[in-house]
mmCIF file of N, CA and C in Angstrom:
data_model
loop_
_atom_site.group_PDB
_atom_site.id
_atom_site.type_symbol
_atom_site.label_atom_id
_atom_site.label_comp_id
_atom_site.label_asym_id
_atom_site.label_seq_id
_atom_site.Cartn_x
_atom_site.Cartn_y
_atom_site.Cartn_z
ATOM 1 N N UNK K 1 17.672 -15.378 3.695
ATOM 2 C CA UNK K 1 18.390 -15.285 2.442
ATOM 3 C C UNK K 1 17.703 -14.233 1.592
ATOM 4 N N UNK K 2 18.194 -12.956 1.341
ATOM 5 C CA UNK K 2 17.981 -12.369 0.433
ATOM 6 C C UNK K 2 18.116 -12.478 -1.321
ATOM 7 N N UNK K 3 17.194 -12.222 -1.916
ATOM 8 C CA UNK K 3 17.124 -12.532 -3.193
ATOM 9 C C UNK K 3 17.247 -11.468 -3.781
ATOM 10 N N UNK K 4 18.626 -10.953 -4.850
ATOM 11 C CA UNK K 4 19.435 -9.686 -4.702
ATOM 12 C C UNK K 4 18.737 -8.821 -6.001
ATOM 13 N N UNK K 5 17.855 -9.517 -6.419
ATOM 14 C CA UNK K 5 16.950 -8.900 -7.453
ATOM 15 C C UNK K 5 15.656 -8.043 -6.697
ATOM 16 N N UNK K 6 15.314 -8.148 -5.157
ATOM 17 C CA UNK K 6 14.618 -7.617 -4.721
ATOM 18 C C UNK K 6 15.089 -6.426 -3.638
ATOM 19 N N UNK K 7 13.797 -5.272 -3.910
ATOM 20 C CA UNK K 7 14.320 -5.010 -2.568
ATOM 21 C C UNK K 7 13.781 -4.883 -1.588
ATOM 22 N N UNK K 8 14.684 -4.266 -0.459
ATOM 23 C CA UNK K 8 14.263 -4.816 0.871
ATOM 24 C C UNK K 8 13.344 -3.581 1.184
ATOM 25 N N UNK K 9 11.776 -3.810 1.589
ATOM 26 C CA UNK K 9 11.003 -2.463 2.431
ATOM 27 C C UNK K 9 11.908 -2.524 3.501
ATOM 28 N N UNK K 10 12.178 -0.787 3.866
ATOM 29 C CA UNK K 10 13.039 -0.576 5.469
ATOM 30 C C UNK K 10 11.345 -0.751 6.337
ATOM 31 N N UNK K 11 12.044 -0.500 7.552
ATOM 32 C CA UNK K 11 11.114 -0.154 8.857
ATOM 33 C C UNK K 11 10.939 1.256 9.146
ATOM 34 N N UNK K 12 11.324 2.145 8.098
ATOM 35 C CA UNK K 12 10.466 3.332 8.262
ATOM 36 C C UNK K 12 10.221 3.764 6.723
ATOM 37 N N UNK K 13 9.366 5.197 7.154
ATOM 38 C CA UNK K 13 8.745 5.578 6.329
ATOM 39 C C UNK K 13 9.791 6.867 5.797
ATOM 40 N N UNK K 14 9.584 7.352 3.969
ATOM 41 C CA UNK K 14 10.685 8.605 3.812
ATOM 42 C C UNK K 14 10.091 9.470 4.155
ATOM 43 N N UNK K 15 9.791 10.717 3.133
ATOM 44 C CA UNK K 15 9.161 12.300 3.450
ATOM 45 C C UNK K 15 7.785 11.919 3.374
ATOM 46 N N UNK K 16 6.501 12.640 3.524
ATOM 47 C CA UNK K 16 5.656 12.569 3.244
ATOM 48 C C UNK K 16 4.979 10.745 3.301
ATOM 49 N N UNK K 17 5.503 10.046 4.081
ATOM 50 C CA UNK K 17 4.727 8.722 4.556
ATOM 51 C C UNK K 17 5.165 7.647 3.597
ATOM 52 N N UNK K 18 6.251 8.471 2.413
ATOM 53 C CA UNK K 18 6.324 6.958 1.635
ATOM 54 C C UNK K 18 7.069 5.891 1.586
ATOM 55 N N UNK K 19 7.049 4.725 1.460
ATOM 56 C CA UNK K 19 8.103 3.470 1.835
ATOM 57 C C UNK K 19 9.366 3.661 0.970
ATOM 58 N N UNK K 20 10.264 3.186 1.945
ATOM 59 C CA UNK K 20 11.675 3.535 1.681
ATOM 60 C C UNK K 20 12.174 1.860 1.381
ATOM 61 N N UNK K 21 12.924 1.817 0.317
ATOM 62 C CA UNK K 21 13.390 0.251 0.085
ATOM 63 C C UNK K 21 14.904 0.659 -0.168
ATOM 64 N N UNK K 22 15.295 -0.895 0.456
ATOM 65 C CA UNK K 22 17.072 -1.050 0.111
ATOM 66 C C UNK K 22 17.452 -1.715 -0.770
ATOM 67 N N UNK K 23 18.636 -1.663 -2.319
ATOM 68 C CA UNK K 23 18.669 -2.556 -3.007
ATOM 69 C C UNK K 23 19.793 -3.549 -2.216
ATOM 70 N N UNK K 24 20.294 -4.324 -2.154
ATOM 71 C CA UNK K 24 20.882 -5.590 -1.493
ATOM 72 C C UNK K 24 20.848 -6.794 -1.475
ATOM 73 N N UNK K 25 22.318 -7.023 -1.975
ATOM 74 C CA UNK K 25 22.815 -8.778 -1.829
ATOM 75 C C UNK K 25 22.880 -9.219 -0.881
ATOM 76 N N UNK K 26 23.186 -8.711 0.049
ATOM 77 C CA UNK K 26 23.094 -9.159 1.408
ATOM 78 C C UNK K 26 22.748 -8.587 2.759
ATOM 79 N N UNK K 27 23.315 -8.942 3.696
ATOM 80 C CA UNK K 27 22.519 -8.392 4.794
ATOM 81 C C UNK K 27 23.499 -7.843 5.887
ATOM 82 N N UNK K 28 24.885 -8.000 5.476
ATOM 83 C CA UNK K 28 25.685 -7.656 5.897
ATOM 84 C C UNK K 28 26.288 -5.783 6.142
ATOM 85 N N UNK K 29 25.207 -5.174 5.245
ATOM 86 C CA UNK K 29 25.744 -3.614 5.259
ATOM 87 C C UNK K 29 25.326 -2.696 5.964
ATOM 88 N N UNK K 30 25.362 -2.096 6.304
ATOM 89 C CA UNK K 30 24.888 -1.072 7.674
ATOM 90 C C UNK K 30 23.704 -0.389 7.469
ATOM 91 N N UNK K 31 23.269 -0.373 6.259
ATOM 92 C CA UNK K 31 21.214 -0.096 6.720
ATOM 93 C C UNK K 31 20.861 -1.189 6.414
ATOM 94 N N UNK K 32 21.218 -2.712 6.256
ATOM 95 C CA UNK K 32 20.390 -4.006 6.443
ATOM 96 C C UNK K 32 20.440 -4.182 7.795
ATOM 97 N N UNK K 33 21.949 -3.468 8.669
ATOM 98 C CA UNK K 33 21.798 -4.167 9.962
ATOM 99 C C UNK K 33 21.125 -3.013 10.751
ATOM 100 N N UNK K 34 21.167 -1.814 10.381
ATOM 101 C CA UNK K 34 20.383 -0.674 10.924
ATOM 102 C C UNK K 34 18.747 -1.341 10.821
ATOM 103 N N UNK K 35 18.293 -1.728 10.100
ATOM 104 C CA UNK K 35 17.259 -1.482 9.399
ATOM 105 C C UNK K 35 16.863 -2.879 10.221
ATOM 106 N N UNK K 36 17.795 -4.130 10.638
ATOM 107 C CA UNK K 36 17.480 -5.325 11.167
ATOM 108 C C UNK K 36 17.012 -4.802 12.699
ATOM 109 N N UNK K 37 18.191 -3.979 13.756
ATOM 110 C CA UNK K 37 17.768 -3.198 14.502
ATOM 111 C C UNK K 37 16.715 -2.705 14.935
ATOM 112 N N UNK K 38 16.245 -2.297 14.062
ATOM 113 C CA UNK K 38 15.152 -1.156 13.595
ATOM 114 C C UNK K 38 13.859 -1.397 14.284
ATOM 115 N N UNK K 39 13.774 -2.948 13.357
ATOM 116 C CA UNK K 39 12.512 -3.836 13.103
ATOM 117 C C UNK K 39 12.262 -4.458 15.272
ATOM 118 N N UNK K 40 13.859 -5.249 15.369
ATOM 119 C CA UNK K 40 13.744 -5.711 16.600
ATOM 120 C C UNK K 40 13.301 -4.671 17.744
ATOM 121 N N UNK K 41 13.691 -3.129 17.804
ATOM 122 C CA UNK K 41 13.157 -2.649 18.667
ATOM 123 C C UNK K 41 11.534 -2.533 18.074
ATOM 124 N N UNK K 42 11.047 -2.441 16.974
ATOM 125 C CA UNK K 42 9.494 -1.917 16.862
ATOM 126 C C UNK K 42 8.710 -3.189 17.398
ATOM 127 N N UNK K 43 9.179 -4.623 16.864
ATOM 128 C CA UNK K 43 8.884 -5.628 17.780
ATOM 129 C C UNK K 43 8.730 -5.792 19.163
ATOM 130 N N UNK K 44 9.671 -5.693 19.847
ATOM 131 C CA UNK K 44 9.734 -5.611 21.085
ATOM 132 C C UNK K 44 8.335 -4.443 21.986
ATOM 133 N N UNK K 45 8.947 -2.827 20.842
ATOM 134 C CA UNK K 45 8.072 -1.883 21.805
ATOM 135 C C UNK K 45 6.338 -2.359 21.633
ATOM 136 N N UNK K 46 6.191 -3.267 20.339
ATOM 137 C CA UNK K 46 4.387 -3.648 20.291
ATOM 138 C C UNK K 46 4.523 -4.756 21.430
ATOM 139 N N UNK K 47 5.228 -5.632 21.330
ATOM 140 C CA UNK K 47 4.960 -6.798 22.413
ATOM 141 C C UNK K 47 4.598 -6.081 23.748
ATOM 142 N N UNK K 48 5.343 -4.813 24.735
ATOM 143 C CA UNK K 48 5.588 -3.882 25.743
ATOM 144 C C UNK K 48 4.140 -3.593 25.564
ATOM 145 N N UNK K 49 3.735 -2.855 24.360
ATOM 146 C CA UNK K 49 2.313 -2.015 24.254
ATOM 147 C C UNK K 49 1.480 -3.330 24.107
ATOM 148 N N UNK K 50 1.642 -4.191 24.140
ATOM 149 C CA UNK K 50 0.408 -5.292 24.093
ATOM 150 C C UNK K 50 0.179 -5.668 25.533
ATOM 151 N N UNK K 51 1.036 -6.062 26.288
ATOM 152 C CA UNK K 51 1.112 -6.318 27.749
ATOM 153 C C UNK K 51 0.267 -4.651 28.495
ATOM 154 N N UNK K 52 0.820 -3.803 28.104
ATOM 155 C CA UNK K 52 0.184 -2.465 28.796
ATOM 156 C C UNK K 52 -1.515 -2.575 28.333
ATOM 157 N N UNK K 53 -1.974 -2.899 27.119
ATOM 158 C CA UNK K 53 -2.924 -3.293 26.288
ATOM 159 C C UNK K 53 -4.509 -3.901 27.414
ATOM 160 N N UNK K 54 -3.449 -5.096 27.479
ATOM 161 C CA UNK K 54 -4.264 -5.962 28.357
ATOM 162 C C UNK K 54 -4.425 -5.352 29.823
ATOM 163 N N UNK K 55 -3.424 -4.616 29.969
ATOM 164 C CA UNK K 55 -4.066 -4.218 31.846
ATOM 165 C C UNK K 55 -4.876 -3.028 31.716
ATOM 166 N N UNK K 56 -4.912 -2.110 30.631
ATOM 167 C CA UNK K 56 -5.619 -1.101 30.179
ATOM 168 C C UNK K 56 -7.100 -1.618 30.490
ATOM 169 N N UNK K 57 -7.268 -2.742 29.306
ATOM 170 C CA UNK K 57 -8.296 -3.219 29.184
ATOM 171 C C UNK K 57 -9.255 -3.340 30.178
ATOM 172 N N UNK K 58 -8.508 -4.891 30.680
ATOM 173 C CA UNK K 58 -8.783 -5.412 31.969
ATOM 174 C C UNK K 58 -9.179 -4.590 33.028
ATOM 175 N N UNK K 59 -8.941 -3.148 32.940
ATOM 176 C CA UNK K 59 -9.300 -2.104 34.228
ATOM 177 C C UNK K 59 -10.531 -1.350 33.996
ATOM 178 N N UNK K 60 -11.568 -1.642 34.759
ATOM 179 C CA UNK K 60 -12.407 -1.273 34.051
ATOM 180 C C UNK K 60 -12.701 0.040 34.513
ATOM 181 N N UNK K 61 -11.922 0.655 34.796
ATOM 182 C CA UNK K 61 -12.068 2.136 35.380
ATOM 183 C C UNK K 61 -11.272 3.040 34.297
ATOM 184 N N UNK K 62 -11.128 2.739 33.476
ATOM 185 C CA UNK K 62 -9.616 3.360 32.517
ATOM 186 C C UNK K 62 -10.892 4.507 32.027
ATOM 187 N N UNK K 63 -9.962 5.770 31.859
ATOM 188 C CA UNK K 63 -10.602 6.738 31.016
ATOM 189 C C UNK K 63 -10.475 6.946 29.707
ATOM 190 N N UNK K 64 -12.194 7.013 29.087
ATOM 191 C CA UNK K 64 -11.960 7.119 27.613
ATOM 192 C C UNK K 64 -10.383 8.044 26.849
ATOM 193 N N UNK K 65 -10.125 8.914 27.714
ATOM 194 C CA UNK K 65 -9.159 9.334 26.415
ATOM 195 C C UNK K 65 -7.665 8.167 26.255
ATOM 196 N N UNK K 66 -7.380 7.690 27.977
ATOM 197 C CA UNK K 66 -6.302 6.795 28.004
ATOM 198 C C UNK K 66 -6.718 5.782 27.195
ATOM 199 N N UNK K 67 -7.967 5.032 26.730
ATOM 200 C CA UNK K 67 -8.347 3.969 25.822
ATOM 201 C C UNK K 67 -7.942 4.541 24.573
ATOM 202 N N UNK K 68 -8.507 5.865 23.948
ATOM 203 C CA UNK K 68 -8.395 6.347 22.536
ATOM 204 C C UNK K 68 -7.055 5.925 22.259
ATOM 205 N N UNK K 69 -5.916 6.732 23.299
ATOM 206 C CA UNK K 69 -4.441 6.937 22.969
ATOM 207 C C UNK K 69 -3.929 5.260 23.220
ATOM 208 N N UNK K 70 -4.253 4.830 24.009
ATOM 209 C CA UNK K 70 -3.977 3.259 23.733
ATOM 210 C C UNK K 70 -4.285 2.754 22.112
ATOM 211 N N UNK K 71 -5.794 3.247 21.345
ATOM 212 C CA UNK K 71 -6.009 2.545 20.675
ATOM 213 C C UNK K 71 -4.913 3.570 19.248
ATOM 214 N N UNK K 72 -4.818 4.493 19.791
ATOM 215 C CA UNK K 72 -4.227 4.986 18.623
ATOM 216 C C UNK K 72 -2.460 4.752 18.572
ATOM 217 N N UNK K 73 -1.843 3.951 19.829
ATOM 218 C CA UNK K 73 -0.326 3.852 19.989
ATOM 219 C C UNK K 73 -0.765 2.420 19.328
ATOM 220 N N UNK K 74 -1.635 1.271 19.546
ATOM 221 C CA UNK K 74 -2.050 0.245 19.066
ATOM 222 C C UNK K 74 -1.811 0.607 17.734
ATOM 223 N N UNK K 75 -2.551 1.166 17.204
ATOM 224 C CA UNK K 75 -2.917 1.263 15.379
ATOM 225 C C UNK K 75 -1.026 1.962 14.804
ATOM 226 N N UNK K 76 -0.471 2.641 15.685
ATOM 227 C CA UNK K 76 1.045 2.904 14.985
ATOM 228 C C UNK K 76 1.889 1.587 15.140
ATOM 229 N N UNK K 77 1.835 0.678 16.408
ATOM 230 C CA UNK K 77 2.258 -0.275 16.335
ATOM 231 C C UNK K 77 2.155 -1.137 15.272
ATOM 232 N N UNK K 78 0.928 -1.719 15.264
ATOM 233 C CA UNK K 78 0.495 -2.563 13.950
ATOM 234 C C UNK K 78 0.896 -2.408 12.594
ATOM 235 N N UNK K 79 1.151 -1.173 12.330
ATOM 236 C CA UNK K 79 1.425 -0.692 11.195
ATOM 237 C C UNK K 79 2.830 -1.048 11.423
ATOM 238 N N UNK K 80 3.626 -1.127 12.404
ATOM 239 C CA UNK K 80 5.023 -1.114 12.024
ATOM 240 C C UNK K 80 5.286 -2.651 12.143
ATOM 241 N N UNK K 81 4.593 -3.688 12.806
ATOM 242 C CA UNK K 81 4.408 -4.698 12.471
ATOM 243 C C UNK K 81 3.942 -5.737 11.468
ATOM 244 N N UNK K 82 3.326 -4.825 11.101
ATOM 245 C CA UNK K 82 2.536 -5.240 9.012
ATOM 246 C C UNK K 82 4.053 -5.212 8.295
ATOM 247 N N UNK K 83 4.438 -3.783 8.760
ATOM 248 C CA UNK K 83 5.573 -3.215 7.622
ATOM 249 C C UNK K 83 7.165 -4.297 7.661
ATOM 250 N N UNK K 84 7.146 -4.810 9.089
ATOM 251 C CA UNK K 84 8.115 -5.794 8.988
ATOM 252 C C UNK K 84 7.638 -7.122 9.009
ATOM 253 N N UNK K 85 6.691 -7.811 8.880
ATOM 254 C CA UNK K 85 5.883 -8.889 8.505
ATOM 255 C C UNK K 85 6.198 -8.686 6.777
ATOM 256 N N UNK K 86 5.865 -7.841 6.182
ATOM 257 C CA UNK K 86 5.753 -7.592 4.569
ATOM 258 C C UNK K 86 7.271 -7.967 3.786
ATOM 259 N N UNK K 87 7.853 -7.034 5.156
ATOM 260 C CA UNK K 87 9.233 -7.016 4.614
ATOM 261 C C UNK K 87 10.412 -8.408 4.792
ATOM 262 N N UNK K 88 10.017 -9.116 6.012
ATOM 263 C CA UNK K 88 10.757 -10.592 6.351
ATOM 264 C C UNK K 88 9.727 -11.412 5.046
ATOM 265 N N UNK K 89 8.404 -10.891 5.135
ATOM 266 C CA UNK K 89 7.976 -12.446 4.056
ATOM 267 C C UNK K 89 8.482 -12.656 2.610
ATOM 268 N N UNK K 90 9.011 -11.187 2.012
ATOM 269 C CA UNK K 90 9.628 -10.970 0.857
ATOM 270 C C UNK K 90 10.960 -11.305 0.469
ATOM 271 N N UNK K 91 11.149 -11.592 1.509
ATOM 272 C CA UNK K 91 13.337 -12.014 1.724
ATOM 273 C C UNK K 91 12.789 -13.415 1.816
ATOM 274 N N UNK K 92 11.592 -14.155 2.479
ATOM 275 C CA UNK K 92 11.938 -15.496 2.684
ATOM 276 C C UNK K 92 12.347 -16.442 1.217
ATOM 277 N N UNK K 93 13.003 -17.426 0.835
ATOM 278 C CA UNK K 93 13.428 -18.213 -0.299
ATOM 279 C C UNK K 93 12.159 -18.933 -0.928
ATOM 280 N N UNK K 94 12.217 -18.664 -2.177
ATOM 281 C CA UNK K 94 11.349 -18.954 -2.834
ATOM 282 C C UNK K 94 10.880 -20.508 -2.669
ATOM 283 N N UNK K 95 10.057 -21.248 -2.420
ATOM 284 C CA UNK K 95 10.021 -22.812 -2.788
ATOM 285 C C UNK K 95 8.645 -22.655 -3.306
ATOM 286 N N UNK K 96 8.784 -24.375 -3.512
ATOM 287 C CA UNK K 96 7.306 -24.956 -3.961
ATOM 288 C C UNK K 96 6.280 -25.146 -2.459
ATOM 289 N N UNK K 97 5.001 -24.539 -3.041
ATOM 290 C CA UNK K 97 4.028 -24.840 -1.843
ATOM 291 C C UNK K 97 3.613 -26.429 -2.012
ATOM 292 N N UNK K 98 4.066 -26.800 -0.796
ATOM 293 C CA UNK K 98 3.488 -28.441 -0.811
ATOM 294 C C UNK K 98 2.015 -28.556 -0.620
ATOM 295 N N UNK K 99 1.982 -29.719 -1.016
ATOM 296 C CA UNK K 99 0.233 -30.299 -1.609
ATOM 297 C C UNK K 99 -0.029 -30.310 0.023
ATOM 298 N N UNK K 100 -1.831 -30.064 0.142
ATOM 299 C CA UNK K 100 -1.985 -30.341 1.629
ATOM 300 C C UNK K 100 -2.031 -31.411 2.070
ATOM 301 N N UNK K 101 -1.830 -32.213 2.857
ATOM 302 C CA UNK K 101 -2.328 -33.385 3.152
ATOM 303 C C UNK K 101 -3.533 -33.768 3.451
ATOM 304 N N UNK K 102 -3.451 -34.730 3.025
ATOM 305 C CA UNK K 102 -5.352 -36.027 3.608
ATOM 306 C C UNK K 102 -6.010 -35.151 3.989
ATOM 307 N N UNK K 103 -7.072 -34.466 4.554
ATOM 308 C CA UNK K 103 -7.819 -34.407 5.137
ATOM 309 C C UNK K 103 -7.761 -33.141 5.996
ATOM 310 N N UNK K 104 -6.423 -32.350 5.799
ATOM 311 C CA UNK K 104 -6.382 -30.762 5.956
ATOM 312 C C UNK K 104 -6.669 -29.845 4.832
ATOM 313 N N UNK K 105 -7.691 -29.138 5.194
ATOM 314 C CA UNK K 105 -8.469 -28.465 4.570
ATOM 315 C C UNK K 105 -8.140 -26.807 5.001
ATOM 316 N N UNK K 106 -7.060 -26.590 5.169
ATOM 317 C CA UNK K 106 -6.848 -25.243 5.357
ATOM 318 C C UNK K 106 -6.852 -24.554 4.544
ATOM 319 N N UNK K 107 -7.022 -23.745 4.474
ATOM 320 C CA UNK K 107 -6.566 -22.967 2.918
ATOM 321 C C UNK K 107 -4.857 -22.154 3.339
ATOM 322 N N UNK K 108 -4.190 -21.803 2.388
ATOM 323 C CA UNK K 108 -2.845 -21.652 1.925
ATOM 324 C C UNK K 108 -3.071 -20.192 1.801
ATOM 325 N N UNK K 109 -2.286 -19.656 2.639
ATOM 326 C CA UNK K 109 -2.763 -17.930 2.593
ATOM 327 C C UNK K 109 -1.066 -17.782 1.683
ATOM 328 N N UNK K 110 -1.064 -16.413 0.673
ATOM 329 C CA UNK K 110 -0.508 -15.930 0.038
ATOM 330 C C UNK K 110 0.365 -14.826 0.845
ATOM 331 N N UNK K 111 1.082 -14.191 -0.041
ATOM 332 C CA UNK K 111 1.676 -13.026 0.373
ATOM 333 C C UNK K 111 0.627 -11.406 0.076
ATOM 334 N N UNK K 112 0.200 -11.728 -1.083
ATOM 335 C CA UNK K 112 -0.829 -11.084 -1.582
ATOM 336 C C UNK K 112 -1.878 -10.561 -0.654
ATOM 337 N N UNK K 113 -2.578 -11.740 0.330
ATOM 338 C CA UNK K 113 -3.065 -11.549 1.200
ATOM 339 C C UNK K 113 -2.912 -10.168 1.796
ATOM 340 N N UNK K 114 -1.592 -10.062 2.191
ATOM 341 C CA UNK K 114 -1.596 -8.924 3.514
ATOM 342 C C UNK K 114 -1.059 -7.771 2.679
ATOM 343 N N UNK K 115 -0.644 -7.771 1.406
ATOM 344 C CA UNK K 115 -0.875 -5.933 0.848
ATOM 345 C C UNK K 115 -0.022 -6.449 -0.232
#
């Protein structure tokens, strides 16, 4: 549920690296569903680069530069995973944070937290 006073961060970036936002009531218009798109392939291609990740790893013959470029397709991934993490937690509906219960001692992470 979008909250039509906000707007939506897209899944990319404009000129020069800066975040691009959509104003929108809903989710029905063709850069919410572009932009829904968007997110599911950058999802998908980190999950792909996480699996490649681990056999990289796991090999212990891999050459430093194939590690660098692993770690540097890693670090573009993440970033596009922050950027739609930021952007689904901002659409989620506002409620009340419930009290913890008895004897859970977690702490209650914010939105703030992650940027």
């Amino acid at each position: 549920m979008t909250n039509h006073n906000e707007l939506r961060l897209l899944p990319w970036s404009g000129p020069e690296g800066n975040p691009c936002y959509l104003s929108t009531e809903g989710s029905g218009g063709y850069l919410s569903r572009l932009a829904d798109h968007t997110e599911a392939v950058q999802l998908e291609m980190a999950a792909e680069l996480l699996e490649h990740a681990v056999e990289v790893l796991d090999d212990g013959e891999s050459e430093p530069n194939e590690v660098r470029l692993l770690a540097m397709d890693m670090t573009e991934a993440l970033r596009d995973v922050r950027r739609v993490a930021i952007s689904r937690g901002h659409r989620l509906p506002l409620t009340d944070t419930p009290a913890c219960e008895e004897g859970d001692e977690s702490p209650q992470l914010s939105a703030a937290a992650f940027g």
